[in-house]
XYZ file of C-alpha atoms in Angstrom:
221
model
C -16.339 19.640 48.582
C -19.938 20.435 46.615
C -19.721 20.378 42.812
C -21.313 23.813 40.545
C -22.356 22.097 38.128
C -23.374 24.767 36.295
C -19.802 25.671 36.180
C -19.517 21.732 35.280
C -22.751 22.406 32.525
C -21.431 25.561 30.698
C -17.631 24.015 30.456
C -18.673 21.194 28.284
C -18.272 22.719 24.945
C -15.215 24.436 25.472
C -14.049 20.477 26.698
C -15.891 18.548 23.190
C -13.803 21.426 20.744
C -10.468 19.992 22.972
C -11.508 16.802 23.220
C -12.004 16.300 19.200
C -8.786 18.257 18.987
C -7.118 15.500 21.245
C -8.380 13.121 19.278
C -7.665 14.066 15.566
C -3.970 14.636 16.548
C -4.705 10.902 17.811
C -5.526 8.887 15.589
C -2.844 10.825 13.156
C 0.098 10.618 15.876
C -0.238 6.658 15.950
C -0.991 6.312 11.952
C 1.743 7.824 11.299
C 3.763 6.519 14.129
C 2.338 2.408 12.962
C 3.308 3.494 9.097
C 7.706 5.035 10.198
C 7.577 2.049 12.850
C 6.149 -1.101 10.585
C 9.018 0.444 7.485
C 11.808 0.541 10.343
C 10.850 -2.518 11.669
C 11.726 -4.171 8.559
C 15.019 -1.981 7.773
C 15.806 -3.328 11.082
C 14.852 -7.500 10.141
C 16.180 -7.842 6.711
C 19.707 -5.875 8.088
C 19.683 -2.772 4.913
C 23.114 -1.320 4.356
C 23.032 1.973 5.443
C 19.453 2.452 6.169
C 20.310 -0.075 9.047
C 22.365 2.614 10.429
C 20.179 5.471 10.575
C 16.731 3.296 12.248
C 19.095 2.797 14.500
C 20.147 6.479 15.260
C 16.767 7.487 15.215
C 15.223 5.218 17.134
C 17.889 6.531 20.323
C 17.761 10.479 19.058
C 13.969 9.892 19.468
C 13.345 7.531 22.900
C 15.898 9.674 24.952
C 14.623 12.978 23.931
C 11.382 14.128 25.848
C 8.754 14.833 23.840
C 8.172 18.675 24.578
C 11.933 19.693 23.925
C 11.098 18.039 20.993
C 7.366 20.196 20.392
C 10.115 23.400 21.057
C 12.022 22.813 18.345
C 9.551 21.880 15.815
C 8.227 24.640 17.065
C 10.222 27.656 17.957
C 14.085 26.037 16.533
C 13.171 25.870 12.939
C 11.486 28.725 12.566
C 15.182 29.654 12.679
C 16.312 27.439 9.617
C 12.831 29.270 7.885
C 11.219 27.315 8.274
C 7.203 27.801 10.023
C 4.833 25.129 10.569
C 1.364 24.817 12.075
C -0.012 24.187 15.684
C -0.981 21.185 14.853
C 1.475 19.869 12.690
C 4.243 20.196 15.028
C 2.427 18.191 17.348
C 1.520 15.558 14.981
C 5.134 15.894 14.340
C 6.273 14.844 16.933
C 3.062 12.596 18.454
C 5.060 10.884 15.169
C 9.322 11.230 16.074
C 8.096 9.474 19.467
C 5.467 6.790 18.279
C 7.132 6.175 15.708
C 10.278 4.501 17.319
C 8.350 2.570 20.458
C 6.427 1.389 16.886
C 9.156 -0.259 15.259
C 10.771 -1.245 19.042
C 7.353 -3.296 19.063
C 7.167 -3.730 15.109
C 10.537 -6.368 15.317
C 9.918 -7.787 18.274
C 7.248 -9.723 17.154
C 9.832 -10.384 13.149
C 11.723 -11.816 15.539
C 9.478 -13.859 17.630
C 8.999 -15.659 13.933
C 10.776 -18.942 14.680
C 12.869 -20.180 12.775
C 11.031 -23.510 11.957
C 8.008 -21.854 11.123
C 10.788 -19.474 8.765
C 11.695 -22.557 6.655
C 8.622 -24.596 6.833
C 7.136 -22.030 4.754
C 10.346 -22.250 2.315
C 9.591 -26.415 2.518
C 6.113 -26.280 0.956
C 7.265 -24.117 -2.183
C 6.847 -19.806 -0.739
C 9.121 -17.820 -2.233
C 10.331 -14.634 0.174
C 7.413 -12.014 -0.719
C 5.410 -14.398 0.034
C 6.917 -15.850 3.318
C 6.543 -11.971 4.558
C 2.934 -11.652 3.346
C 1.724 -15.005 4.804
C 4.618 -15.968 7.206
C 6.328 -13.669 9.333
C 4.041 -10.448 9.144
C 0.761 -12.916 10.504
C 2.546 -14.012 12.256
C 4.995 -10.932 13.988
C 1.561 -8.854 13.921
C -0.342 -10.232 16.798
C 2.197 -11.039 18.648
C 3.188 -7.044 18.562
C -0.489 -6.903 19.228
C -0.056 -6.022 23.305
C 3.240 -3.261 22.498
C 1.466 -1.132 19.472
C -2.034 -1.514 21.941
C 0.147 -0.212 24.743
C 2.315 2.691 23.075
C -1.132 3.515 20.988
C -2.449 4.380 24.234
C 1.179 6.032 25.243
C 0.567 8.248 22.756
C -2.313 8.735 23.144
C -1.866 10.412 27.205
C 1.452 12.004 25.290
C -1.146 14.858 23.380
C -1.495 16.006 26.333
C 1.464 17.982 26.304
C 0.492 19.629 22.860
C -1.054 22.636 24.671
C 2.422 24.128 25.926
C 3.248 24.696 21.640
C -0.551 27.681 21.632
C -3.113 24.316 20.467
C -6.139 24.485 22.340
C -6.404 20.350 24.165
C -7.935 18.895 27.548
C -5.075 20.281 29.466
C -4.809 24.290 28.062
C -8.982 24.707 28.735
C -8.150 23.043 31.849
C -6.027 25.445 33.041
C -7.558 27.736 31.224
C -10.008 27.183 32.494
C -9.447 27.502 35.951
C -6.410 30.361 35.779
C -10.522 32.790 35.262
C -12.818 30.570 38.108
C -10.979 28.516 40.298
C -12.747 25.879 40.071
C -9.586 23.392 40.419
C -11.945 20.769 41.210
C -14.463 20.292 38.684
C -11.765 20.979 36.346
C -10.056 18.775 36.505
C -12.425 16.345 37.268
C -14.060 17.103 33.551
C -10.603 16.535 32.490
C -10.045 13.052 34.207
C -13.595 12.241 33.008
C -12.963 12.622 29.326
C -9.217 11.172 28.732
C -11.343 7.984 31.010
C -13.296 8.490 27.948
C -11.400 8.440 25.247
C -8.797 6.249 26.317
C -11.035 3.859 27.619
C -12.845 2.231 24.593
C -10.007 1.865 23.242
C -7.900 -0.140 25.235
C -10.557 -1.788 25.228
C -10.836 -2.655 22.299
C -7.559 -3.717 21.490
C -7.713 -6.366 24.791
C -10.412 -8.020 22.002
C -8.171 -7.234 19.222
C -5.614 -9.030 21.438
C -7.746 -12.175 22.244
C -9.385 -12.737 18.585
C -5.839 -13.051 17.182
C -4.226 -15.039 20.066
C -7.758 -17.296 19.636
C -6.173 -16.725 15.518
C -2.754 -17.648 16.070
C -3.482 -20.943 17.659
C -6.589 -22.397 15.089
C -9.175 -21.518 17.995
């Protein structure tokens, strides 16, 4: 099969704009989900009464409903309640809502990996509870959580391919439009794969490097 290079060159500006939209949505979705995950994991770790039940309900609701359904609810369902959100706002909220539950489990696994002996060692040298959390629990928990957090970041960036369902001009939407108008299926899909590879591969390499650095720091190397 001969590639239509002229079509690919002519379509690059469309993919560039769509890629910027995808990266913007992915960045905010990941950032907010990290904040949500950290707060919720602290609530679960310290078993905050009342809030713990709410967090558990949120995790089950988020992880057991598809992102597409969540986006439809935000974009179409909320209008019935008189709440109208922009397409980008719905996408960021949806990604954050889904990602926050996964980040919560990632952070919680790290917190629970901190051994009792390490906590007791911190208390024995006179650290307060706040100092113990800041200098012992959180650094150790973060180093353990890095692989899961990294996998969740990549997962959320790939999940941005769904947001085109609510009329956002993302990479997937541009690809479908080009296929529908010009029937250049192979070229369009090739550019779609290349675009996601260019975005995700550097992130994957960075997260692998960060994981190794954190592991070395943990063991004092």
